[in-house]
Coordinates of C-alpha atoms in Angstrom, one line a residue:
M3 CA 7.5 9.5 4.0
T4 CA 7.1 7.6 7.9
R5 CA 7.3 9.9 9.8
T6 CA 5.8 12.7 7.7
L7 CA 2.5 10.7 7.6
F8 CA 2.4 10.0 11.4
A9 CA 2.7 13.6 11.7
I10 CA -0.2 13.9 9.2
L11 CA -2.1 11.5 11.1
A12 CA -1.1 12.9 14.6
A13 CA -2.4 16.4 13.4
A14 CA -5.7 15.5 11.9
M15 CA -6.4 13.9 15.2
L16 CA -5.3 16.8 17.1
G17 CA -7.6 19.0 14.9
S18 CA -10.8 16.6 15.0
C19 CA -10.1 16.5 18.6
S20 CA -9.6 20.3 18.9
S21 CA -12.8 21.5 17.1
G22 CA -14.9 19.3 19.2
G23 CA -15.5 16.9 16.1
G24 CA -15.3 13.3 15.8
L25 CA -12.8 10.9 14.5
P26 CA -10.3 11.9 11.9
T27 CA -10.2 10.8 8.1
L28 CA -7.9 9.7 6.4
T29 CA -6.6 11.9 3.6
M30 CA -3.0 11.9 1.4
A31 CA -1.6 15.0 0.7
P32 CA 0.0 14.7 -3.0
E33 CA 3.5 14.7 -1.9
Q34 CA 2.5 11.4 0.4
A35 CA 0.8 9.8 -2.1
A36 CA 3.9 8.6 -3.9
Y37 CA 3.7 5.1 -3.6
R38 CA 6.7 3.0 -1.5
L39 CA 7.4 -0.6 -3.2
G40 CA 7.2 -3.7 -0.4
S41 CA 7.9 -7.5 0.1
G42 CA 5.0 -9.3 -1.8
D43 CA 5.0 -6.4 -4.6
Q44 CA 4.8 -8.1 -8.3
L45 CA 7.7 -5.9 -10.2
K46 CA 7.8 -5.6 -14.3
I47 CA 11.2 -4.3 -15.1
T48 CA 12.3 -3.5 -19.3
V49 CA 14.9 -2.5 -20.4
Y50 CA 14.4 -0.9 -23.8
G51 CA 16.6 -2.8 -26.5
E52 CA 18.0 -5.3 -23.6
E53 CA 15.2 -8.6 -23.7
K54 CA 17.1 -10.4 -21.4
L55 CA 17.4 -7.7 -18.7
T56 CA 13.2 -7.5 -18.8
G57 CA 10.8 -9.5 -17.0
E58 CA 8.7 -9.5 -13.7
F59 CA 10.4 -10.0 -10.3
A60 CA 9.0 -9.9 -6.9
V61 CA 10.5 -8.1 -3.9
N62 CA 11.6 -10.9 -1.2
G63 CA 9.9 -10.6 2.9
Q64 CA 13.7 -8.2 3.5
G65 CA 12.1 -5.9 0.6
I66 CA 15.0 -7.2 -1.9
V67 CA 14.5 -7.2 -5.7
A68 CA 17.1 -9.7 -6.9
Y69 CA 18.2 -8.6 -10.7
P70 CA 20.9 -10.1 -13.7
L71 CA 24.3 -8.2 -13.9
L72 CA 23.2 -6.4 -10.3
G73 CA 22.5 -9.1 -8.1
E74 CA 20.7 -8.1 -5.1
I75 CA 19.2 -5.0 -5.1
Q76 CA 17.0 -2.6 -2.8
A77 CA 13.4 -2.1 -3.5
G78 CA 11.4 -1.9 -0.1
G79 CA 10.7 2.1 1.1
K80 CA 11.8 2.9 -2.7
T81 CA 9.4 4.6 -4.8
I82 CA 9.5 3.7 -8.8
S83 CA 10.9 6.6 -9.9
E84 CA 13.9 5.8 -6.5
L85 CA 14.4 2.2 -8.5
E86 CA 14.1 3.0 -11.7
K87 CA 17.1 4.9 -10.8
A88 CA 18.7 2.9 -9.3
I89 CA 18.9 0.4 -11.7
T90 CA 20.0 2.3 -14.5
A91 CA 22.9 3.8 -12.6
G92 CA 24.0 0.3 -11.5
L93 CA 23.5 -1.0 -15.6
A94 CA 25.8 2.2 -16.6
D95 CA 28.4 1.3 -14.6
G96 CA 30.0 -0.9 -17.5
F97 CA 27.3 -2.9 -18.5
V98 CA 24.4 -1.2 -20.5
N99 CA 25.2 1.5 -22.9
N100 CA 22.7 5.0 -22.3
P101 CA 20.4 2.4 -20.8
S102 CA 16.4 2.8 -20.9
V103 CA 14.8 1.7 -17.8
S104 CA 11.0 1.0 -16.6
V105 CA 9.6 -0.1 -13.3
E106 CA 6.2 -0.9 -13.2
V107 CA 3.9 -2.7 -10.4
A108 CA 2.4 -5.8 -11.9
N109 CA 0.5 -7.0 -8.9
Y110 CA 0.9 -4.7 -5.8
R111 CA 1.1 -6.9 -2.0
P112 CA -2.0 -8.0 -0.9
Y113 CA -4.5 -6.3 2.1
Y114 CA -6.5 -8.2 4.8
I115 CA -9.7 -7.3 5.8
L116 CA -11.5 -9.0 9.4
G117 CA -14.5 -8.0 11.8
E118 CA -18.0 -7.5 10.8
V119 CA -17.7 -8.1 6.7
T120 CA -19.4 -11.6 5.4
K121 CA -16.3 -13.3 3.8
P122 CA -13.1 -11.4 5.6
G123 CA -9.6 -12.2 4.6
E124 CA -6.6 -12.0 2.1
Y125 CA -7.9 -9.7 -1.2
A126 CA -5.7 -8.5 -3.9
F127 CA -4.6 -4.4 -3.9
S128 CA -6.0 -2.4 -6.9
D129 CA -5.3 1.1 -7.5
G130 CA -7.6 3.5 -6.0
L131 CA -8.5 1.0 -3.5
T132 CA -11.2 2.8 -0.5
V133 CA -12.3 1.1 2.2
Y134 CA -15.9 0.8 1.2
S135 CA -14.9 -1.3 -2.6
A136 CA -12.5 -3.3 0.3
V137 CA -15.5 -3.9 2.0
A138 CA -17.6 -4.7 -0.8
R139 CA -14.6 -7.5 -2.2
A140 CA -15.7 -9.1 1.3
G141 CA -19.2 -9.6 0.6
G142 CA -20.2 -5.7 2.4
F143 CA -21.0 -5.6 6.2
T144 CA -22.9 -8.2 8.7
Y145 CA -26.1 -6.7 10.3
R146 CA -23.6 -5.7 13.2
A147 CA -21.0 -4.1 11.8
D148 CA -20.3 -0.5 12.7
Q149 CA -21.1 1.3 9.8
K150 CA -19.4 4.5 11.1
R151 CA -16.2 4.1 11.8
I152 CA -13.4 1.6 10.9
Y153 CA -9.7 0.7 12.0
I154 CA -6.9 0.3 9.7
H155 CA -3.5 -0.7 10.5
H156 CA -0.6 0.1 8.2
K157 CA 2.1 -1.7 7.1
N158 CA 4.7 -0.9 9.8
A159 CA 2.8 1.1 11.5
P160 CA 2.7 0.4 15.2
A161 CA -0.7 0.2 15.8
E162 CA -4.2 0.2 14.4
V163 CA -5.7 3.8 14.0
K164 CA -9.9 4.8 14.0
Y165 CA -11.1 6.6 11.4
Q166 CA -14.8 7.7 10.5
L167 CA -15.5 5.7 7.8
E168 CA -16.1 7.7 4.2
G169 CA -16.2 6.8 0.7
N170 CA -13.7 7.7 -0.2
T171 CA -10.9 6.1 2.9
P172 CA -7.9 5.1 0.8
V173 CA -6.3 1.8 1.0
Q174 CA -2.9 1.5 1.0
P175 CA -1.0 -2.5 0.3
G176 CA -0.7 -4.3 3.0
D177 CA -3.3 -2.9 5.3
T178 CA -5.2 -4.7 7.2
I179 CA -8.6 -3.1 7.7
R180 CA -11.2 -4.0 10.9
V181 CA -14.9 -3.4 11.6
G182 CA -15.7 -3.7 14.3
E183 CA -18.8 -4.2 15.5
R184 CA -21.8 -1.6 16.1
V185 CA -22.8 -0.6 20.1
F186 CA -26.9 -1.5 20.1

């Protein structure tokens, strides 16, 4: 997924440069929109008919979930569907007959916003979050803020990327958003 995302970003950057346009805008293709679990996510795992195997579990710093009967399960980098399949397969291997497993994210890992906003800091992520919503949660732009460009450092990406600021620019859990200062 990471290579594909970088390819999409590179294509967007090259396309905007060759057409004489400005900065790339960040949009995700539907196949890229699958959320990947990571450190700091809180999961609600339900095994129907098995109350002792149902509960909330945290993804630790190494991307691992400690789960009853199965021990440590690698969750970091997996989609919810992939984790459901892994838990189902593990439980079906001698622990539970025909397990029916459901995984959902109870709390996403936070995102961070810094720079020219009123209240920079760490904020709780919510599904469908955009840069404008993130800025609003941080108290809005300061009078010095560059309201045309935004810098986003995606978790596990090598560096931040500058984007044209648009209302539908998505924010992902773990992102660091930086609002720069405008040039007078």
